[in-house]
């Protein structure tokens, strides 16, 4: 299996460009199923999960044309299959996003439990998706580990999400676009990717109001006309690269981003003592003279501190003076990666499955590691940049799933990293 090899003592500088948001791109490809006309998608990141979306769409009969430079055209006018390929579905969690549009378009969908990161208890539950679909008139059968959903008609409904769920909100919102009647969704997620998706669908004839607020209303329409969607900048890459620069204490400019989408990070940088400046579409992190000061953090649904930035933040906490309490409120198991940082020399105590206390600053030492998931994987890369020695990371599919050309981009800013061959 290919590995990442990172030498410590990195001195980075220059500029790094943020790619299109993985968690926006992975919704627009399934959304294409709602259309009987071609749509054009630009600023698409070149990542494994997008390639899986392409494969899933082609497998059900859609035409997908990768024009290069992050530009795709998708024509789903001739969907000829409603069974989602189980081998592909198991590779990423957001394969679940294909179910709602398939139900809206073809009245049925058959699929296994979606795969992807190991975070979250019970293999990333989809109970809220299934509950929402059932309220819209969808019947559910399970047979030998497959879900089989079917509905003669999809009806508008009132649905209150018992938990704030990003993909759950997006999924039911998309399904409601072609439903008969009006749907009112309450306790919705507020992520900017949801607003971007709703804005695009509205530009193609959908009638969605309230995206970005806890209540979203969707009036069903008969069909959508084609359009063009530009994937918004990846706010998790933006925050990850900013935290990386703070960890290395080197000046770095992060371009093609939207600092407002990472609003919860900057007040923490202020408390820690990180020097930075925010532009309209860039962030500059400067090196900091004084010691970094410990600052506790709690993850929260958007616009709170993103759970996807929790693991890079823990590495930063290992370099801050004092005790930082990190409270992961969204996912079970998402702090298990800290065991790897402890092996590298970090001083971390796990108080309970959702809380760790990090005592810093501590020197880190290189280790041979295995990336458990996407975000912990990039965190190991950042830890390897400051660790003494040469760090080896296995299972890098879990990193390349979400970070486009990450080795090339890191080498360009001075990181000593390479990918071994297969
Ligand atoms: C999205 O996942 C993102 N993925 C995640 O990013 C992100 O961490 C997460 O939102 C939270 O911000 C994509 O957009 C593809 P949730 P999602 O449903 O929608 C529970 C990354 O690294 N829940 O908001 O799957 C769930 O277990 C990924 O890019 C149910 O109980 O997350 C969790 O505790 C990781 N039942 C909470 O809700 C359900 O039916 C929030 O999860 C659905 C979710």
GROMACS .gro file of C-alpha atoms and ligand atoms in nm:
model
  466
    1UNK     CA    1   0.000   0.000   0.000
    2UNK     CA    2   0.136   0.352  -0.077
    3UNK     CA    3   0.242   0.560   0.224
    4UNK     CA    4   0.320   0.923   0.305
    5UNK     CA    5   0.673   0.983   0.438
    6UNK     CA    6   0.716   1.317   0.620
    7UNK     CA    7   1.042   1.456   0.761
    8UNK     CA    8   1.011   1.681   1.066
    9UNK     CA    9   1.156   2.029   1.104
   10UNK     CA   10   0.952   2.171   0.815
   11UNK     CA   11   0.993   2.541   0.735
   12UNK     CA   12   0.694   2.641   0.523
   13UNK     CA   13   0.614   2.965   0.341
   14UNK     CA   14   0.451   3.115   0.035
   15UNK     CA   15   0.093   3.050  -0.069
   16UNK     CA   16  -0.143   2.753  -0.072
   17UNK     CA   17  -0.467   2.755  -0.274
   18UNK     CA   18  -0.783   2.612  -0.119
   19UNK     CA   19  -0.979   2.371  -0.339
   20UNK     CA   20  -1.352   2.341  -0.395
   21UNK     CA   21  -1.533   2.208  -0.086
   22UNK     CA   22  -1.548   1.828  -0.070
   23UNK     CA   23  -1.871   1.849   0.130
   24UNK     CA   24  -2.033   2.072  -0.129
   25UNK     CA   25  -1.912   1.874  -0.434
   26UNK     CA   26  -2.039   1.545  -0.289
   27UNK     CA   27  -2.395   1.682  -0.284
   28UNK     CA   28  -2.415   1.846  -0.625
   29UNK     CA   29  -2.333   1.522  -0.811
   30UNK     CA   30  -2.627   1.334  -0.652
   31UNK     CA   31  -2.843   1.647  -0.703
   32UNK     CA   32  -2.784   1.609  -1.079
   33UNK     CA   33  -3.024   1.311  -1.065
   34UNK     CA   34  -3.309   1.559  -1.003
   35UNK     CA   35  -3.250   1.706  -1.349
   36UNK     CA   36  -3.367   1.580  -1.690
   37UNK     CA   37  -3.126   1.831  -1.844
   38UNK     CA   38  -2.749   1.868  -1.836
   39UNK     CA   39  -2.586   2.063  -1.553
   40UNK     CA   40  -2.232   2.205  -1.545
   41UNK     CA   41  -2.026   2.195  -1.227
   42UNK     CA   42  -1.705   2.398  -1.182
   43UNK     CA   43  -1.428   2.423  -0.917
   44UNK     CA   44  -1.472   2.051  -0.842
   45UNK     CA   45  -1.186   1.913  -0.627
   46UNK     CA   46  -0.991   1.623  -0.781
   47UNK     CA   47  -1.042   1.383  -0.488
   48UNK     CA   48  -1.128   1.014  -0.451
   49UNK     CA   49  -1.481   1.072  -0.319
   50UNK     CA   50  -1.567   1.278  -0.628
   51UNK     CA   51  -1.439   0.994  -0.846
   52UNK     CA   52  -1.673   0.758  -0.653
   53UNK     CA   53  -1.966   0.998  -0.727
   54UNK     CA   54  -1.875   0.986  -1.096
   55UNK     CA   55  -1.869   0.605  -1.088
   56UNK     CA   56  -2.205   0.583  -0.906
   57UNK     CA   57  -2.372   0.822  -1.152
   58UNK     CA   58  -2.237   0.637  -1.458
   59UNK     CA   59  -2.344   0.306  -1.305
   60UNK     CA   60  -2.711   0.418  -1.295
   61UNK     CA   61  -2.703   0.548  -1.653
   62UNK     CA   62  -2.610   0.916  -1.618
   63UNK     CA   63  -2.361   1.072  -1.861
   64UNK     CA   64  -2.067   1.229  -1.675
   65UNK     CA   65  -1.812   1.428  -1.871
   66UNK     CA   66  -1.495   1.537  -1.688
   67UNK     CA   67  -1.376   1.836  -1.895
   68UNK     CA   68  -1.062   1.883  -1.681
   69UNK     CA   69  -0.961   2.176  -1.454
   70UNK     CA   70  -1.240   2.086  -1.212
   71UNK     CA   71  -1.517   2.123  -1.473
   72UNK     CA   72  -1.780   1.850  -1.514
   73UNK     CA   73  -2.098   1.816  -1.717
   74UNK     CA   74  -2.361   1.572  -1.591
   75UNK     CA   75  -2.668   1.463  -1.786
   76UNK     CA   76  -2.897   1.237  -1.582
   77UNK     CA   77  -3.187   1.248  -1.827
   78UNK     CA   78  -3.159   0.872  -1.887
   79UNK     CA   79  -3.138   0.710  -1.544
   80UNK     CA   80  -3.187   0.336  -1.608
   81UNK     CA   81  -3.111   0.180  -1.269
   82UNK     CA   82  -3.212   0.240  -0.908
   83UNK     CA   83  -2.982  -0.015  -0.742
   84UNK     CA   84  -2.673   0.167  -0.618
   85UNK     CA   85  -2.350  -0.029  -0.669
   86UNK     CA   86  -2.269  -0.169  -0.321
   87UNK     CA   87  -1.892  -0.179  -0.377
   88UNK     CA   88  -1.891   0.196  -0.443
   89UNK     CA   89  -2.153   0.286  -0.179
   90UNK     CA   90  -1.940   0.122   0.090
   91UNK     CA   91  -1.643   0.346   0.011
   92UNK     CA   92  -1.791   0.675   0.126
   93UNK     CA   93  -2.057   0.799   0.364
   94UNK     CA   94  -2.207   1.055   0.132
   95UNK     CA   95  -2.318   0.783  -0.111
   96UNK     CA   96  -2.637   0.813   0.097
   97UNK     CA   97  -2.695   1.142  -0.085
   98UNK     CA   98  -2.792   0.952  -0.401
   99UNK     CA   99  -3.098   0.794  -0.236
  100UNK     CA  100  -3.324   1.100  -0.201
  101UNK     CA  101  -3.284   1.223  -0.561
  102UNK     CA  102  -3.337   0.868  -0.691
  103UNK     CA  103  -3.661   0.842  -0.491
  104UNK     CA  104  -3.773   1.181  -0.619
  105UNK     CA  105  -3.688   1.093  -0.978
  106UNK     CA  106  -3.759   0.719  -1.008
  107UNK     CA  107  -3.963   0.629  -0.700
  108UNK     CA  108  -3.721   0.373  -0.564
  109UNK     CA  109  -3.365   0.303  -0.449
  110UNK     CA  110  -3.179  -0.007  -0.327
  111UNK     CA  111  -2.847   0.023  -0.140
  112UNK     CA  112  -2.635  -0.117   0.146
  113UNK     CA  113  -2.540   0.085   0.454
  114UNK     CA  114  -2.304   0.363   0.336
  115UNK     CA  115  -1.934   0.339   0.423
  116UNK     CA  116  -1.657   0.595   0.476
  117UNK     CA  117  -1.498   0.722   0.797
  118UNK     CA  118  -1.512   0.504   1.107
  119UNK     CA  119  -1.612   0.800   1.327
  120UNK     CA  120  -1.956   0.799   1.484
  121UNK     CA  121  -2.118   0.521   1.678
  122UNK     CA  122  -2.290   0.236   1.502
  123UNK     CA  123  -2.134   0.296   1.159
  124UNK     CA  124  -2.278   0.639   1.091
  125UNK     CA  125  -2.656   0.593   1.145
  126UNK     CA  126  -2.903   0.690   0.871
  127UNK     CA  127  -3.217   0.664   1.084
  128UNK     CA  128  -3.306   1.031   1.031
  129UNK     CA  129  -3.287   0.990   0.653
  130UNK     CA  130  -3.514   0.684   0.661
  131UNK     CA  131  -3.756   0.852   0.903
  132UNK     CA  132  -3.776   1.160   0.680
  133UNK     CA  133  -3.831   0.955   0.366
  134UNK     CA  134  -4.108   0.756   0.536
  135UNK     CA  135  -4.287   1.080   0.630
  136UNK     CA  136  -4.282   1.162   0.255
  137UNK     CA  137  -4.467   0.839   0.169
  138UNK     CA  138  -4.167   0.614   0.107
  139UNK     CA  139  -4.192   0.248   0.209
  140UNK     CA  140  -3.885   0.070   0.343
  141UNK     CA  141  -3.785  -0.296   0.327
  142UNK     CA  142  -3.455  -0.441   0.444
  143UNK     CA  143  -3.335  -0.767   0.298
  144UNK     CA  144  -2.990  -0.931   0.347
  145UNK     CA  145  -2.820  -0.606   0.457
  146UNK     CA  146  -2.975  -0.398   0.178
  147UNK     CA  147  -3.225  -0.115   0.216
  148UNK     CA  148  -3.499  -0.116  -0.047
  149UNK     CA  149  -3.700   0.210  -0.058
  150UNK     CA  150  -3.994   0.267  -0.291
  151UNK     CA  151  -4.283   0.511  -0.332
  152UNK     CA  152  -4.551   0.561  -0.597
  153UNK     CA  153  -4.548   0.931  -0.513
  154UNK     CA  154  -4.333   1.150  -0.292
  155UNK     CA  155  -4.544   1.390  -0.085
  156UNK     CA  156  -4.451   1.709   0.093
  157UNK     CA  157  -4.444   1.677   0.473
  158UNK     CA  158  -4.358   1.852   0.799
  159UNK     CA  159  -4.042   1.704   0.950
  160UNK     CA  160  -3.847   1.794   1.264
  161UNK     CA  161  -3.490   1.658   1.274
  162UNK     CA  162  -3.439   1.510   1.620
  163UNK     CA  163  -3.065   1.568   1.567
  164UNK     CA  164  -2.903   1.840   1.355
  165UNK     CA  165  -2.774   1.650   1.052
  166UNK     CA  166  -2.596   1.808   0.756
  167UNK     CA  167  -2.649   1.537   0.496
  168UNK     CA  168  -2.990   1.458   0.643
  169UNK     CA  169  -3.099   1.818   0.587
  170UNK     CA  170  -2.955   1.821   0.234
  171UNK     CA  171  -3.103   1.484   0.149
  172UNK     CA  172  -3.464   1.556   0.251
  173UNK     CA  173  -3.441   1.908   0.104
  174UNK     CA  174  -3.338   1.766  -0.235
  175UNK     CA  175  -3.608   1.497  -0.225
  176UNK     CA  176  -3.874   1.760  -0.146
  177UNK     CA  177  -3.781   1.965  -0.457
  178UNK     CA  178  -3.985   1.731  -0.683
  179UNK     CA  179  -4.241   1.622  -0.420
  180UNK     CA  180  -4.614   1.679  -0.455
  181UNK     CA  181  -4.694   1.965  -0.219
  182UNK     CA  182  -4.495   2.163   0.033
  183UNK     CA  183  -4.235   2.037   0.283
  184UNK     CA  184  -4.136   2.221   0.600
  185UNK     CA  185  -3.812   2.100   0.764
  186UNK     CA  186  -3.729   2.210   1.121
  187UNK     CA  187  -3.410   2.194   1.327
  188UNK     CA  188  -3.208   2.193   1.004
  189UNK     CA  189  -2.829   2.218   0.979
  190UNK     CA  190  -2.698   2.565   0.886
  191UNK     CA  191  -2.378   2.479   0.696
  192UNK     CA  192  -2.287   2.708   0.400
  193UNK     CA  193  -2.281   2.403   0.170
  194UNK     CA  194  -2.657   2.370   0.230
  195UNK     CA  195  -2.724   2.731   0.134
  196UNK     CA  196  -2.505   2.694  -0.176
  197UNK     CA  197  -2.698   2.384  -0.286
  198UNK     CA  198  -3.037   2.552  -0.227
  199UNK     CA  199  -2.930   2.867  -0.415
  200UNK     CA  200  -2.825   2.656  -0.715
  201UNK     CA  201  -3.145   2.450  -0.717
  202UNK     CA  202  -3.351   2.772  -0.695
  203UNK     CA  203  -3.158   2.915  -0.991
  204UNK     CA  204  -3.282   2.610  -1.185
  205UNK     CA  205  -3.647   2.649  -1.088
  206UNK     CA  206  -3.674   2.495  -0.741
  207UNK     CA  207  -3.869   2.678  -0.471
  208UNK     CA  208  -3.662   2.653  -0.151
  209UNK     CA  209  -3.669   2.918   0.121
  210UNK     CA  210  -3.490   2.937   0.456
  211UNK     CA  211  -3.171   2.745   0.370
  212UNK     CA  212  -2.906   2.849   0.624
  213UNK     CA  213  -3.173   2.886   0.892
  214UNK     CA  214  -3.324   2.617   1.119
  215UNK     CA  215  -3.645   2.609   0.911
  216UNK     CA  216  -3.641   2.528   0.539
  217UNK     CA  217  -3.958   2.532   0.327
  218UNK     CA  218  -3.966   2.359  -0.010
  219UNK     CA  219  -4.257   2.386  -0.254
  220UNK     CA  220  -4.249   2.087  -0.487
  221UNK     CA  221  -4.213   2.160  -0.861
  222UNK     CA  222  -4.263   1.939  -1.167
  223UNK     CA  223  -3.908   1.968  -1.297
  224UNK     CA  224  -3.584   2.167  -1.308
  225UNK     CA  225  -3.400   2.335  -1.595
  226UNK     CA  226  -3.023   2.288  -1.632
  227UNK     CA  227  -2.772   2.533  -1.487
  228UNK     CA  228  -2.413   2.587  -1.373
  229UNK     CA  229  -2.287   2.538  -1.015
  230UNK     CA  230  -1.951   2.658  -0.884
  231UNK     CA  231  -1.835   2.460  -0.579
  232UNK     CA  232  -1.770   2.695  -0.286
  233UNK     CA  233  -1.421   2.704  -0.125
  234UNK     CA  234  -1.346   2.426   0.122
  235UNK     CA  235  -1.377   2.579   0.469
  236UNK     CA  236  -1.221   2.273   0.632
  237UNK     CA  237  -0.911   2.297   0.411
  238UNK     CA  238  -0.898   2.670   0.496
  239UNK     CA  239  -0.905   2.603   0.870
  240UNK     CA  240  -0.669   2.306   0.843
  241UNK     CA  241  -0.403   2.506   0.653
  242UNK     CA  242  -0.437   2.800   0.895
  243UNK     CA  243  -0.391   2.569   1.194
  244UNK     CA  244  -0.096   2.402   1.017
  245UNK     CA  245   0.075   2.742   0.976
  246UNK     CA  246   0.012   2.820   1.344
  247UNK     CA  247   0.155   2.482   1.450
  248UNK     CA  248   0.470   2.537   1.241
  249UNK     CA  249   0.482   2.904   1.342
  250UNK     CA  250   0.570   3.002   0.984
  251UNK     CA  251   0.410   3.268   0.763
  252UNK     CA  252   0.163   3.123   0.511
  253UNK     CA  253  -0.095   3.281   0.279
  254UNK     CA  254  -0.410   3.075   0.220
  255UNK     CA  255  -0.588   3.184  -0.100
  256UNK     CA  256  -0.917   3.125  -0.285
  257UNK     CA  257  -1.102   3.079   0.044
  258UNK     CA  258  -1.386   3.236   0.242
  259UNK     CA  259  -1.260   3.321   0.595
  260UNK     CA  260  -1.620   3.392   0.707
  261UNK     CA  261  -1.697   3.020   0.671
  262UNK     CA  262  -1.438   2.946   0.940
  263UNK     CA  263  -1.562   3.216   1.177
  264UNK     CA  264  -1.530   3.004   1.492
  265UNK     CA  265  -1.152   2.959   1.448
  266UNK     CA  266  -1.038   3.322   1.456
  267UNK     CA  267  -1.149   3.404   1.816
  268UNK     CA  268  -0.957   3.093   1.930
  269UNK     CA  269  -0.647   3.216   1.739
  270UNK     CA  270  -0.685   3.547   1.923
  271UNK     CA  271  -0.689   3.371   2.260
  272UNK     CA  272  -0.394   3.147   2.167
  273UNK     CA  273  -0.197   3.446   2.040
  274UNK     CA  274  -0.168   3.350   1.672
  275UNK     CA  275  -0.094   3.647   1.444
  276UNK     CA  276  -0.314   3.645   1.135
  277UNK     CA  277  -0.495   3.873   0.895
  278UNK     CA  278  -0.823   3.806   0.714
  279UNK     CA  279  -0.892   3.926   0.360
  280UNK     CA  280  -1.207   3.888   0.148
  281UNK     CA  281  -1.079   3.564  -0.006
  282UNK     CA  282  -0.753   3.495   0.176
  283UNK     CA  283  -0.596   3.445   0.518
  284UNK     CA  284  -0.235   3.524   0.609
  285UNK     CA  285  -0.100   3.349   0.919
  286UNK     CA  286   0.218   3.518   1.046
  287UNK     CA  287   0.482   3.365   1.269
  288UNK     CA  288   0.431   3.447   1.635
  289UNK     CA  289   0.709   3.569   1.864
  290UNK     CA  290   0.564   3.491   2.206
  291UNK     CA  291   0.463   3.144   2.329
  292UNK     CA  292   0.122   3.013   2.218
  293UNK     CA  293  -0.126   3.001   2.505
  294UNK     CA  294  -0.355   2.701   2.570
  295UNK     CA  295  -0.721   2.756   2.481
  296UNK     CA  296  -1.002   2.506   2.538
  297UNK     CA  297  -1.239   2.429   2.251
  298UNK     CA  298  -1.579   2.266   2.202
  299UNK     CA  299  -1.702   2.145   1.862
  300UNK     CA  300  -2.050   2.253   1.760
  301UNK     CA  301  -2.279   2.250   1.460
  302UNK     CA  302  -2.216   2.537   1.215
  303UNK     CA  303  -2.144   2.822   1.272
  304UNK     CA  304  -1.973   2.677   1.582
  305UNK     CA  305  -1.628   2.517   1.570
  306UNK     CA  306  -1.636   2.245   1.303
  307UNK     CA  307  -1.585   1.889   1.422
  308UNK     CA  308  -1.376   1.838   1.105
  309UNK     CA  309  -1.120   2.085   1.244
  310UNK     CA  310  -1.107   1.923   1.587
  311UNK     CA  311  -0.814   1.691   1.515
  312UNK     CA  312  -0.581   1.954   1.362
  313UNK     CA  313  -0.671   2.179   1.658
  314UNK     CA  314  -0.557   1.909   1.901
  315UNK     CA  315  -0.210   1.913   1.739
  316UNK     CA  316  -0.203   2.293   1.785
  317UNK     CA  317  -0.301   2.243   2.150
  318UNK     CA  318   0.004   2.016   2.200
  319UNK     CA  319   0.222   2.318   2.112
  320UNK     CA  320   0.039   2.564   2.341
  321UNK     CA  321   0.152   2.650   2.694
  322UNK     CA  322  -0.092   2.510   2.951
  323UNK     CA  323  -0.397   2.283   2.957
  324UNK     CA  324  -0.656   2.274   2.676
  325UNK     CA  325  -0.986   2.090   2.726
  326UNK     CA  326  -1.112   1.962   2.391
  327UNK     CA  327  -1.481   1.863   2.391
  328UNK     CA  328  -1.605   1.674   2.081
  329UNK     CA  329  -1.983   1.711   2.095
  330UNK     CA  330  -2.082   1.582   1.750
  331UNK     CA  331  -1.931   1.237   1.702
  332UNK     CA  332  -1.849   0.936   1.915
  333UNK     CA  333  -1.501   0.795   1.853
  334UNK     CA  334  -1.367   1.112   1.691
  335UNK     CA  335  -1.106   1.155   1.964
  336UNK     CA  336  -0.962   0.806   1.933
  337UNK     CA  337  -0.688   0.939   1.702
  338UNK     CA  338  -0.531   1.117   2.002
  339UNK     CA  339  -0.376   0.782   2.096
  340UNK     CA  340  -0.146   0.826   1.796
  341UNK     CA  341  -0.040   1.173   1.912
  342UNK     CA  342   0.030   1.028   2.258
  343UNK     CA  343   0.254   0.768   2.094
  344UNK     CA  344   0.438   1.062   1.928
  345UNK     CA  345   0.503   1.216   2.270
  346UNK     CA  346   0.198   1.436   2.323
  347UNK     CA  347   0.065   1.470   2.676
  348UNK     CA  348  -0.308   1.395   2.636
  349UNK     CA  349  -0.549   1.254   2.894
  350UNK     CA  350  -0.883   1.112   2.774
  351UNK     CA  351  -1.138   1.212   3.039
  352UNK     CA  352  -1.428   1.038   2.862
  353UNK     CA  353  -1.511   0.941   2.500
  354UNK     CA  354  -1.596   1.305   2.421
  355UNK     CA  355  -1.331   1.501   2.618
  356UNK     CA  356  -0.953   1.511   2.628
  357UNK     CA  357  -0.717   1.742   2.818
  358UNK     CA  358  -0.400   1.836   2.629
  359UNK     CA  359  -0.100   1.962   2.826
  360UNK     CA  360   0.162   2.155   2.629
  361UNK     CA  361   0.395   2.242   2.489
  362UNK     CA  362   0.540   1.897   2.416
  363UNK     CA  363   0.801   1.781   2.165
  364UNK     CA  364   0.669   1.522   1.921
  365UNK     CA  365   0.867   1.229   1.783
  366UNK     CA  366   0.818   1.053   1.450
  367UNK     CA  367   0.619   0.729   1.438
  368UNK     CA  368   0.477   0.478   1.192
  369UNK     CA  369   0.102   0.554   1.183
  370UNK     CA  370  -0.216   0.443   1.006
  371UNK     CA  371  -0.471   0.706   0.902
  372UNK     CA  372  -0.808   0.607   1.062
  373UNK     CA  373  -1.008   0.871   0.879
  374UNK     CA  374  -0.978   1.173   0.656
  375UNK     CA  375  -0.934   1.444   0.916
  376UNK     CA  376  -0.720   1.244   1.159
  377UNK     CA  377  -0.507   1.151   0.857
  378UNK     CA  378  -0.420   1.510   0.764
  379UNK     CA  379  -0.361   1.573   1.134
  380UNK     CA  380  -0.094   1.301   1.135
  381UNK     CA  381   0.069   1.478   0.839
  382UNK     CA  382   0.079   1.806   1.035
  383UNK     CA  383   0.216   1.628   1.344
  384UNK     CA  384   0.483   1.469   1.122
  385UNK     CA  385   0.592   1.813   1.004
  386UNK     CA  386   0.698   1.915   1.357
  387UNK     CA  387   0.800   1.571   1.492
  388UNK     CA  388   1.169   1.482   1.529
  389UNK     CA  389   1.253   1.219   1.271
  390UNK     CA  390   1.064   1.071   0.977
  391UNK     CA  391   0.693   0.988   1.014
  392UNK     CA  392   0.531   0.719   0.797
  393UNK     CA  393   0.154   0.719   0.737
  394UNK     CA  394  -0.031   0.420   0.593
  395UNK     CA  395  -0.389   0.394   0.458
  396UNK     CA  396  -0.347   0.728   0.279
  397UNK     CA  397  -0.661   0.660   0.069
  398UNK     CA  398  -0.838   0.804   0.374
  399UNK     CA  399  -0.644   1.131   0.320
  400UNK     CA  400  -0.655   1.149  -0.059
  401UNK     CA  401  -1.034   1.099  -0.035
  402UNK     CA  402  -1.063   1.459   0.073
  403UNK     CA  403  -0.749   1.661  -0.007
  404UNK     CA  404  -0.672   1.726  -0.372
  405UNK     CA  405  -0.308   1.675  -0.476
  406UNK     CA  406  -0.212   1.725  -0.111
  407UNK     CA  407   0.150   1.606  -0.153
  408UNK     CA  408   0.219   1.845  -0.442
  409UNK     CA  409   0.057   2.136  -0.261
  410UNK     CA  410   0.253   2.073   0.061
  411UNK     CA  411   0.585   2.028  -0.121
  412UNK     CA  412   0.522   2.361  -0.294
  413UNK     CA  413   0.513   2.544   0.043
  414UNK     CA  414   0.826   2.366   0.172
  415UNK     CA  415   0.704   2.052   0.347
  416UNK     CA  416   0.939   1.754   0.315
  417UNK     CA  417   0.678   1.491   0.220
  418UNK     CA  418   0.667   1.218  -0.039
  419UNK     CA  419   0.430   0.937  -0.140
  420UNK     CA  420   0.583   0.591  -0.181
  421UNK     CA  421   0.473   0.390  -0.484
  422UNK     CA  422   0.205   0.120  -0.462
  423LIG     C1  423  -2.138   1.591   0.742
  423LIG     O1  424  -2.152   1.458   0.779
  423LIG     C2  425  -1.999   1.602   0.682
  423LIG     N1  426  -1.988   1.512   0.568
  423LIG     C3  427  -1.897   1.560   0.788
  423LIG     O2  428  -1.768   1.575   0.733
  423LIG     C4  429  -1.911   1.653   0.908
  423LIG     O3  430  -1.821   1.612   1.008
  423LIG     C5  431  -2.054   1.645   0.960
  423LIG     O4  432  -2.147   1.678   0.855
  423LIG     C6  433  -2.078   1.738   1.077
  423LIG     O5  434  -2.045   1.866   1.043
  423LIG     C7  435  -2.042   1.549   0.450
  423LIG     O6  436  -2.102   1.653   0.436
  423LIG     C8  437  -2.024   1.452   0.337
  423LIG     P1  438  -2.429   1.465   1.046
  423LIG     P2  439  -2.295   1.397   0.817
  423LIG     O7  440  -2.541   1.388   0.986
  423LIG     O8  441  -2.401   1.475   0.752
  423LIG     C9  442  -2.594   1.184   1.382
  423LIG    C10  443  -1.559   1.499   0.668
  423LIG     O9  444  -1.457   1.464   0.728
  423LIG     N2  445  -2.688   1.127   1.284
  423LIG    O10  446  -2.436   1.614   1.052
  423LIG    O11  447  -2.288   1.252   0.796
  423LIG    C11  448  -2.449   1.150   1.350
  423LIG    O12  449  -2.416   1.021   1.399
  423LIG    C12  450  -1.693   1.453   0.715
  423LIG    O13  451  -1.562   1.572   0.567
  423LIG    C13  452  -2.781   1.035   1.329
  423LIG    O14  453  -2.784   0.999   1.445
  423LIG    O15  454  -2.297   1.427   0.971
  423LIG    C14  455  -2.375   1.261   1.423
  423LIG    O16  456  -2.360   1.226   1.560
  423LIG    C15  457  -1.681   1.370   0.842
  423LIG     N3  458  -2.869   0.982   1.239
  423LIG    C16  459  -2.469   1.380   1.412
  423LIG    O17  460  -2.598   1.326   1.374
  423LIG    C17  461  -2.869   1.019   1.107
  423LIG    O18  462  -2.956   0.968   1.031
  423LIG    C18  463  -2.427   1.480   1.305
  423LIG    O19  464  -2.399   1.405   1.190
  423LIG    C19  465  -2.773   1.113   1.063
  423LIG    C20  466  -2.684   1.167   1.155
   0.00000   0.00000   0.00000
